[in-house]
mmCIF file of C-alpha atoms in Angstrom:
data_model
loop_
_atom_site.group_PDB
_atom_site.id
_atom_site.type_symbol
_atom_site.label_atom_id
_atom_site.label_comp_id
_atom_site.label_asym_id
_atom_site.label_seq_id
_atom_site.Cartn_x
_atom_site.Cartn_y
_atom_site.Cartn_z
ATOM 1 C CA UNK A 1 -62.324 -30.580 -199.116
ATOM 2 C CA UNK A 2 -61.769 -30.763 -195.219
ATOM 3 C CA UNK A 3 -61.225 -34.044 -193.878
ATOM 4 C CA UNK A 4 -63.045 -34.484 -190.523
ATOM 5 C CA UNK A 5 -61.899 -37.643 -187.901
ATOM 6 C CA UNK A 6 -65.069 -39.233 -186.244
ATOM 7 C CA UNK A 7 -63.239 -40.671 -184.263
ATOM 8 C CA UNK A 8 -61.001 -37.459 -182.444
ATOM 9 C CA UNK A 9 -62.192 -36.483 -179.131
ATOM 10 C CA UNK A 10 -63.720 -32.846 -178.841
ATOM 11 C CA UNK A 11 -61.874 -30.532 -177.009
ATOM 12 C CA UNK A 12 -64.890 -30.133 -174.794
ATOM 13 C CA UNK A 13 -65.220 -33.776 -173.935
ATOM 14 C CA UNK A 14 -61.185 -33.653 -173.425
ATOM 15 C CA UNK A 15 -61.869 -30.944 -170.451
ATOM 16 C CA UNK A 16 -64.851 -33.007 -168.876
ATOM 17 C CA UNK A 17 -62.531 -36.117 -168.981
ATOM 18 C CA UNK A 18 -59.553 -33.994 -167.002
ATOM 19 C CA UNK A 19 -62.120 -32.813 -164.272
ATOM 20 C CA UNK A 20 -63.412 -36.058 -163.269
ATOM 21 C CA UNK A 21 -59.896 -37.057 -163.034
ATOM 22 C CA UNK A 22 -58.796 -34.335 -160.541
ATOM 23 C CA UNK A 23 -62.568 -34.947 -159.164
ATOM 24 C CA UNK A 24 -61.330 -38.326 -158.273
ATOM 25 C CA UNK A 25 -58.165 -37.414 -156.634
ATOM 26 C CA UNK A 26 -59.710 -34.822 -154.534
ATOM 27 C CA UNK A 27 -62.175 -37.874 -153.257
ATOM 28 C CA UNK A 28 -59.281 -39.996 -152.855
ATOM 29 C CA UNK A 29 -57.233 -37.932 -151.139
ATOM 30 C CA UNK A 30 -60.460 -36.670 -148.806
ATOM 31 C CA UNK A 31 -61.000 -40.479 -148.115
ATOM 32 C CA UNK A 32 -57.080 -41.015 -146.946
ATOM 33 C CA UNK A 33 -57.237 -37.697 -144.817
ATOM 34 C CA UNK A 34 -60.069 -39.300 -142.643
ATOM 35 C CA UNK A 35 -58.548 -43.006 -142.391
ATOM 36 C CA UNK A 36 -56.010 -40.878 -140.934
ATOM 37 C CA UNK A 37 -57.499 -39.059 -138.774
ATOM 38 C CA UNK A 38 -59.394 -41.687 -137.630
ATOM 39 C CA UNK A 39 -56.293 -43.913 -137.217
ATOM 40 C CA UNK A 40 -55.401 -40.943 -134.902
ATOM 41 C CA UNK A 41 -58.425 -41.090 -132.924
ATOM 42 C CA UNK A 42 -57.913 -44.592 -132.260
ATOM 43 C CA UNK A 43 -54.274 -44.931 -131.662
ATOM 44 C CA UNK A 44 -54.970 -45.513 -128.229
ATOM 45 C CA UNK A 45 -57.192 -48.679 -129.307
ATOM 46 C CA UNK A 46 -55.200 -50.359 -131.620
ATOM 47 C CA UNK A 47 -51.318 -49.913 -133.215
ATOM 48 C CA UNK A 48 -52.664 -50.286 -137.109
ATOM 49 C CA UNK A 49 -54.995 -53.162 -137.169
ATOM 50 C CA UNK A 50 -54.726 -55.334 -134.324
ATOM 51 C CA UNK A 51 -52.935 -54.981 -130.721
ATOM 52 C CA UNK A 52 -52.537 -57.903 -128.648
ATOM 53 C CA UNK A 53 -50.577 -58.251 -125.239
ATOM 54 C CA UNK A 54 -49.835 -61.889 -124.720
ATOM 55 C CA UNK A 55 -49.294 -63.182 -120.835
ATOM 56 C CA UNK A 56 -46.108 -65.738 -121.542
ATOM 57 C CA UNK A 57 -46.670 -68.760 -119.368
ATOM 58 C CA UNK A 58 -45.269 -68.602 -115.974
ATOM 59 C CA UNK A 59 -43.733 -65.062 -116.596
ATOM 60 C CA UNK A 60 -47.297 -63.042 -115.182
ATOM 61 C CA UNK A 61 -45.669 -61.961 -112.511
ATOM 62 C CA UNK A 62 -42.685 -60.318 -113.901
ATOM 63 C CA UNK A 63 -44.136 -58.903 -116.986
ATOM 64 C CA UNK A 64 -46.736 -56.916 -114.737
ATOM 65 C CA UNK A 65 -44.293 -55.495 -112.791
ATOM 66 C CA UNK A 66 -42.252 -54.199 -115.839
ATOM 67 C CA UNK A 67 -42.096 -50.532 -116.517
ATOM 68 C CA UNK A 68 -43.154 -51.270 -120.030
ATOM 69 C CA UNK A 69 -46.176 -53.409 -118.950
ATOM 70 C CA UNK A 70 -46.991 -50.138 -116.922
ATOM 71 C CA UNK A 71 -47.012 -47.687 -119.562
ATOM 72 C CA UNK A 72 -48.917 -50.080 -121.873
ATOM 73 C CA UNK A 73 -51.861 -49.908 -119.301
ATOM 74 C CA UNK A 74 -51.711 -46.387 -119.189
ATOM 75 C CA UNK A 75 -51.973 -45.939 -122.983
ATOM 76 C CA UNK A 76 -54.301 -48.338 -123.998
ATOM 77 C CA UNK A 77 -57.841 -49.426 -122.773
ATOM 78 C CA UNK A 78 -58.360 -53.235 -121.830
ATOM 79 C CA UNK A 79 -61.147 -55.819 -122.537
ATOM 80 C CA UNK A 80 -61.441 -58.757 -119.530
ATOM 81 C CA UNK A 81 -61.883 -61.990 -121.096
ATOM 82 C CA UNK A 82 -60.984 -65.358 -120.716
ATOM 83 C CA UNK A 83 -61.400 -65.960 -116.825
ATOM 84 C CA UNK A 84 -60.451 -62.714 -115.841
ATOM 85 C CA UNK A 85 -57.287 -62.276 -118.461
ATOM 86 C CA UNK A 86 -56.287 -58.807 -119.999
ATOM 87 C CA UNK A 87 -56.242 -58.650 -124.036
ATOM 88 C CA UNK A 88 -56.616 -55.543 -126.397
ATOM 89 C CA UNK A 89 -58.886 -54.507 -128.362
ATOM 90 C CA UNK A 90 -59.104 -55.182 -131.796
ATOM 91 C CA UNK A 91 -60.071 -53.281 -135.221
ATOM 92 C CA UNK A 92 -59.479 -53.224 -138.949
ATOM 93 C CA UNK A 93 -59.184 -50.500 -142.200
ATOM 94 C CA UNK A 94 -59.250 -51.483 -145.783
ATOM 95 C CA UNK A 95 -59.182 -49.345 -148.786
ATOM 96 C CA UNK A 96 -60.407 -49.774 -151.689
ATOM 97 C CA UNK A 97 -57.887 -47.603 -153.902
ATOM 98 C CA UNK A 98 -58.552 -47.520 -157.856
ATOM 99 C CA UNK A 99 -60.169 -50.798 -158.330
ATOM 100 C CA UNK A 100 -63.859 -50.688 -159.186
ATOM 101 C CA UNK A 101 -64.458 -53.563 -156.614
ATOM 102 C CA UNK A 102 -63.404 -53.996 -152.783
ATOM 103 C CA UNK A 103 -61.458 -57.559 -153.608
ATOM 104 C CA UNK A 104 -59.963 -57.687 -150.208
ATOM 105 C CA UNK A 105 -61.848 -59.649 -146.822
ATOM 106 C CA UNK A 106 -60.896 -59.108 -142.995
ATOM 107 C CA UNK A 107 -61.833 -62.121 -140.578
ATOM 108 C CA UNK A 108 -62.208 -61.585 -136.973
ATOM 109 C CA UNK A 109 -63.934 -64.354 -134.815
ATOM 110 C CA UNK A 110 -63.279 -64.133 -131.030
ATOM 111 C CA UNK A 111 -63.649 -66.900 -129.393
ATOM 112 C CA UNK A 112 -63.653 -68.839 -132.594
ATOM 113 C CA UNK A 113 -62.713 -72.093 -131.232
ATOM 114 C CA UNK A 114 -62.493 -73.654 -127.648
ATOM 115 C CA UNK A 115 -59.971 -76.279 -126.547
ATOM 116 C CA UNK A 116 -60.075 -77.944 -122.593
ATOM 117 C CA UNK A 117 -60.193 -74.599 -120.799
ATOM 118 C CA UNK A 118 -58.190 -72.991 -123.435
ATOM 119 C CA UNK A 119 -60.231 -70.513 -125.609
ATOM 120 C CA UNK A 120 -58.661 -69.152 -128.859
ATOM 121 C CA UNK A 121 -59.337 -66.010 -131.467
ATOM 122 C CA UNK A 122 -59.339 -65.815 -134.777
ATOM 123 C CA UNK A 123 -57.904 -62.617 -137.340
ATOM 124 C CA UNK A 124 -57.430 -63.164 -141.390
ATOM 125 C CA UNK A 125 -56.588 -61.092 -143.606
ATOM 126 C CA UNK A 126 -57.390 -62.114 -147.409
ATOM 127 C CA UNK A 127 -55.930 -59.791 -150.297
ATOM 128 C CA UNK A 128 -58.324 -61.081 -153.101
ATOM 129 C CA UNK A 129 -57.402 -60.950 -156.866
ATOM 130 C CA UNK A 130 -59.202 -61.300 -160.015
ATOM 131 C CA UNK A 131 -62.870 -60.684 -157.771
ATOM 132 C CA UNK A 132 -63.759 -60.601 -154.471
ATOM 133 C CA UNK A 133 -65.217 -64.289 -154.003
ATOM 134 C CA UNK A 134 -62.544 -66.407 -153.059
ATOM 135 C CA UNK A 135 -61.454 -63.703 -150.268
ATOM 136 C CA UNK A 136 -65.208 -63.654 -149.537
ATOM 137 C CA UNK A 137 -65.045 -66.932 -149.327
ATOM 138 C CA UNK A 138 -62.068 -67.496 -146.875
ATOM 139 C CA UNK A 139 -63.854 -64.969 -144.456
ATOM 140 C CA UNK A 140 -66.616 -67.269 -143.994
ATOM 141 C CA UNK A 141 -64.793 -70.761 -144.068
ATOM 142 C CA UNK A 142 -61.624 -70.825 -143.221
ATOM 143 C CA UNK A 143 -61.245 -70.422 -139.424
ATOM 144 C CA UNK A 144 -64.194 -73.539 -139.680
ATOM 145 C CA UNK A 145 -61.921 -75.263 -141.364
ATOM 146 C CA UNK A 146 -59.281 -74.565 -138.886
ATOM 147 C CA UNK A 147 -61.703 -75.189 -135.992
ATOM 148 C CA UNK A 148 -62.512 -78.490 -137.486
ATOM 149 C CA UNK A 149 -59.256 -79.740 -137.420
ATOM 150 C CA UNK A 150 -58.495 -78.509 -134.130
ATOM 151 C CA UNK A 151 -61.307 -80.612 -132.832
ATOM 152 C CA UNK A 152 -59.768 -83.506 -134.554
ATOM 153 C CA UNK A 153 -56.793 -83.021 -132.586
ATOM 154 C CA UNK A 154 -55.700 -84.951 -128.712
ATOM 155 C CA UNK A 155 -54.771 -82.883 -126.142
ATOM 156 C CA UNK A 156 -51.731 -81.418 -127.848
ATOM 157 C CA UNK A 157 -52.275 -79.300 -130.761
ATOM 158 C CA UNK A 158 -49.966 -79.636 -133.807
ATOM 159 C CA UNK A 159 -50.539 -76.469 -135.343
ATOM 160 C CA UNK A 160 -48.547 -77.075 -138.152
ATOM 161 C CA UNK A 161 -50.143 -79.807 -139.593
ATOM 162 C CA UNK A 162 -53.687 -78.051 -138.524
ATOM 163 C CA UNK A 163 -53.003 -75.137 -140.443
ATOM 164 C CA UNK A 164 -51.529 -77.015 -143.674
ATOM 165 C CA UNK A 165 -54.506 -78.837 -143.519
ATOM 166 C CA UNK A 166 -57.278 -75.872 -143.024
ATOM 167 C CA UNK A 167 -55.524 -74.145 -145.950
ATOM 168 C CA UNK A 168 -55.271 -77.345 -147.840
ATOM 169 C CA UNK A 169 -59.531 -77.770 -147.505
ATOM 170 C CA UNK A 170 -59.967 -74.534 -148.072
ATOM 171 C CA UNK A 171 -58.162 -74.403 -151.819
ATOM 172 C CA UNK A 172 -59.772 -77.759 -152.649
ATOM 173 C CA UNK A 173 -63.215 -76.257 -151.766
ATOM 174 C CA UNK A 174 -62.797 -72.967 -153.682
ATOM 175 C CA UNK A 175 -60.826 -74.964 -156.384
ATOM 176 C CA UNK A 176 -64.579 -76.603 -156.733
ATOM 177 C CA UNK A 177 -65.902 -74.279 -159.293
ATOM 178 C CA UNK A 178 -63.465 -74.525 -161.672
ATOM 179 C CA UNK A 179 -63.051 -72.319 -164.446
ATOM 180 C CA UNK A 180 -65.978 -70.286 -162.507
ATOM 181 C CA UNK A 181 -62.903 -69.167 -160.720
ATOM 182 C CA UNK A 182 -60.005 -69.737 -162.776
ATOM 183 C CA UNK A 183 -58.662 -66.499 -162.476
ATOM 184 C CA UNK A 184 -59.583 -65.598 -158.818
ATOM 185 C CA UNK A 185 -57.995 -66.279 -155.714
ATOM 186 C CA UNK A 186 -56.967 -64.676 -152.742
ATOM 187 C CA UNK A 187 -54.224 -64.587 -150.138
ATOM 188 C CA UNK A 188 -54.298 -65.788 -146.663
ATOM 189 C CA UNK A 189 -52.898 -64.592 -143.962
ATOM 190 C CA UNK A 190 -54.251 -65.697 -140.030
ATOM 191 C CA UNK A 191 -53.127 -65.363 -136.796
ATOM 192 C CA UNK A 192 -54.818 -67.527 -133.753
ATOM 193 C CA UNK A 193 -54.681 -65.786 -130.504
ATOM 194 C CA UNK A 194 -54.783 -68.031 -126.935
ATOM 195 C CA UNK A 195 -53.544 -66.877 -124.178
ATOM 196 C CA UNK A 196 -50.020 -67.998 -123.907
ATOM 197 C CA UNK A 197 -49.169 -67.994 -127.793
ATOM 198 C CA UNK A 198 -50.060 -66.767 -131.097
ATOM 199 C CA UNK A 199 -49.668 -69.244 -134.775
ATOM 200 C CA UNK A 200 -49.475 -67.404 -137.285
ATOM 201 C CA UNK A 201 -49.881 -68.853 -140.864
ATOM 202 C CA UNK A 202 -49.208 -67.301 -144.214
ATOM 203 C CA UNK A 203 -50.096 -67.991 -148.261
ATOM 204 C CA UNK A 204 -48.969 -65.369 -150.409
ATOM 205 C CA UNK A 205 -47.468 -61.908 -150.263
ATOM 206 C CA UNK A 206 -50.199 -60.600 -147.375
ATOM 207 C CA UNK A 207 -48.050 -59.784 -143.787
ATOM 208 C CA UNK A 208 -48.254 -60.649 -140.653
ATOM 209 C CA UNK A 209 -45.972 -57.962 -137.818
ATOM 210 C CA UNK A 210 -45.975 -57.495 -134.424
ATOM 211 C CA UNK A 211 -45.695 -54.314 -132.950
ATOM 212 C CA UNK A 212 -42.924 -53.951 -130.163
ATOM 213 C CA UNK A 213 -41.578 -50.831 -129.229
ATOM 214 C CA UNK A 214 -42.727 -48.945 -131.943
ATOM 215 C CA UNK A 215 -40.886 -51.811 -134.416
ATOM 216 C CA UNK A 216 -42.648 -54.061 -136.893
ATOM 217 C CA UNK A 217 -41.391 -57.450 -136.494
ATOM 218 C CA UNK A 218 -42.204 -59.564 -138.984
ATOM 219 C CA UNK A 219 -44.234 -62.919 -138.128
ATOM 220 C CA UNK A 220 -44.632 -63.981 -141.892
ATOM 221 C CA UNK A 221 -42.697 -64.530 -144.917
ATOM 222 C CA UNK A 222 -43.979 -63.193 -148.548
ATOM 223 C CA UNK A 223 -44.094 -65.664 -151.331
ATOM 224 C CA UNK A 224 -43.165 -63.867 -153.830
ATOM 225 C CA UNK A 225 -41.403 -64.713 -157.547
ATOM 226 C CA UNK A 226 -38.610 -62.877 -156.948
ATOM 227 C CA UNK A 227 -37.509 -65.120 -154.269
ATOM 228 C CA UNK A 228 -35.048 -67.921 -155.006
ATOM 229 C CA UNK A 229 -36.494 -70.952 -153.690
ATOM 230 C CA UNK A 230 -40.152 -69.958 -154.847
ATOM 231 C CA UNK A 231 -38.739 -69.096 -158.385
ATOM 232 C CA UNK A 232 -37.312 -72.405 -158.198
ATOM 233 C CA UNK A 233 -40.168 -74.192 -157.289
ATOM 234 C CA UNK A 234 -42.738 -72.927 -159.892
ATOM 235 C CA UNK A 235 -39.907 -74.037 -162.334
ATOM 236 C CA UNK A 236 -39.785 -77.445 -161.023
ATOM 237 C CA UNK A 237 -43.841 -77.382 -161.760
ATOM 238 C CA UNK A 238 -43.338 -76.593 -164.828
ATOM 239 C CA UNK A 239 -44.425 -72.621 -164.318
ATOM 240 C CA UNK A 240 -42.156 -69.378 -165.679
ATOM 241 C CA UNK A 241 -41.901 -66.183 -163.810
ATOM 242 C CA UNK A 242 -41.654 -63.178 -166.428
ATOM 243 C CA UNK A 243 -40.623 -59.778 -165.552
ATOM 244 C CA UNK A 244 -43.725 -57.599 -166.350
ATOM 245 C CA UNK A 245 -44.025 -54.690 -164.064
ATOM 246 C CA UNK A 246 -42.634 -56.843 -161.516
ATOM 247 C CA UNK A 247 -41.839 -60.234 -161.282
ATOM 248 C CA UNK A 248 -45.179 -62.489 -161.980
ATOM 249 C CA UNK A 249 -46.029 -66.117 -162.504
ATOM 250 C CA UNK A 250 -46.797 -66.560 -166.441
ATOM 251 C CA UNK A 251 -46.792 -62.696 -166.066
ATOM 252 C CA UNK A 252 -49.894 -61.926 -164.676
ATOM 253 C CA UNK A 253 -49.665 -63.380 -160.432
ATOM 254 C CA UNK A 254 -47.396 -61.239 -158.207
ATOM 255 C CA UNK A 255 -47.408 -64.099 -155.602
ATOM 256 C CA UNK A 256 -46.417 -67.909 -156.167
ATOM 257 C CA UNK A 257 -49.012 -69.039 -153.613
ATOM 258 C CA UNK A 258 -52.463 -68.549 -153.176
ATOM 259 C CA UNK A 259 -56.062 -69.817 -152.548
ATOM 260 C CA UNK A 260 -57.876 -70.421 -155.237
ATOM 261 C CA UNK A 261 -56.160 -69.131 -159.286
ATOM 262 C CA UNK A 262 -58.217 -72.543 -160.810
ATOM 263 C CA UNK A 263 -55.953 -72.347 -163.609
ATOM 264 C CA UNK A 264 -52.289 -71.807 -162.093
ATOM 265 C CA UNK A 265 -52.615 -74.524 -159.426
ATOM 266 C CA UNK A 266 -50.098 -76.533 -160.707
ATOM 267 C CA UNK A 267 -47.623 -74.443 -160.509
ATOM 268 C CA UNK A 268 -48.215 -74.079 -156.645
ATOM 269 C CA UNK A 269 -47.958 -77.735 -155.600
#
């Protein structure tokens, strides 16, 4: 008698299974070859996703007349906005990798919000886990929520507390559904652009840089598990970060803060 496993794979289904794969690298690697090349194309746009030059108050005069000012104008095409002011363009790239499901959300609202004479521009970036709604989400509401408190604000803005408070509504809105979302959320990660100064403000392990001289210089800090006072903190909640292909909260969130993750928010008071 010859035993006969229902449940082995043919060799012929084995073969099929082996060809999609390399199929799907071939795509992949197709895909990368023209974000490159269009990266190239563009390099005189944009240094990766966004390229701002930023007059400093009461320093126009001698940061025109620099050499490096100079060579800036002669590599990189200019937009006139804001009375006659001189900021660069902007653009953005996301990829979508292995996931079945773009998760991820870019933001950009020029001219989002004005203030007196001051005018301001708006750039997120939202690294979405678990789904794609609660970056979706940000992309549509937070810089309102940002604007809103702005508005609320006297003459002086107090970023700070305008920020912590944007991010604050934001969480509580997503936070709304529930278990609908109890598993998604999304990192956050803006920048507000006016014409003498740029706030940046950061939730979770998405990055803010700014490009000088060729040098990434960071404008954001990750908050990540491995770090000692965020370990600490989710502790003190009452959280536990385990070591599972990387440090995680409860061994499934690579990032200690986020918007949204219904059913880890206490651990991210």
């Amino acid at each position: 008698m010859i035993a006969h496993n229902q449940n082995q794979e043919s060799p012929g289904l084995n073969i099929r299974k082996r060809i999609d794969k390399v199929k799907s690298v071939v795509r992949r690697r197709k895909e990368l070859r023209r974000i490159k090349s269009l990266y190239l194309k563009n390099s005189a746009v944009v240094d990766r996703d966004v390229y701002y030059k930023i007059r400093l108050k009461g320093n126009d005069s001698d940061s025109t007349k620099s050499e490096e000012f100079n060579q800036l104008q002669k590599r990189r095409p200019w937009r006139e906005n804001w009375d006659g002011g001189e900021f660069g363009s902007h653009g953005s790239i996301s990829v979508i990798g292995r996931r079945k499901e773009m998760e991820d959300a870019v933001a950009a609202e020029v001219g989002f919000l004005t203030k007196g004479c001051k005018r301001y521009d708006f750039f997120g970036v939202y690294d979405g886990h678990g789904g794609s709604r609660v970056a979706q989400a940000c992309r549509h509401w937070l810089h309102k929520f940002v604007a809103k408190r702005v508005e609320e604000e006297g003459e002086e803005i107090k970023w700070k507390e305008v920020m912590v408070a944007g991010f604050k509504e934001m969480d509580d809105e997503v936070n709304k559904n529930g278990k609908a979302v109890a598993a998604m959320g999304s990192t956050a990660t803006v920048a507000v652009v006016g014409e003498e100064a740029v706030v940046v403000a950061n939730c979770g392990d998405s990055r803010a840089v700014l490009s000088r001289g060729g040098v990434a210089i960071p404008l954001s800090i990750d908050h990540k598990p491995e770090r000692a006072d965020e370990l600490k903190r989710v502790e003190d909640c009452g959280g536990k970060v385990i070591n599972w292909n990387g440090h995680r909260v409860f061994g499934v969130l690579s990032t200690t803060r986020s918007i949204g993750t219904y059913n880890t928010r206490q651990y991210k008071k």
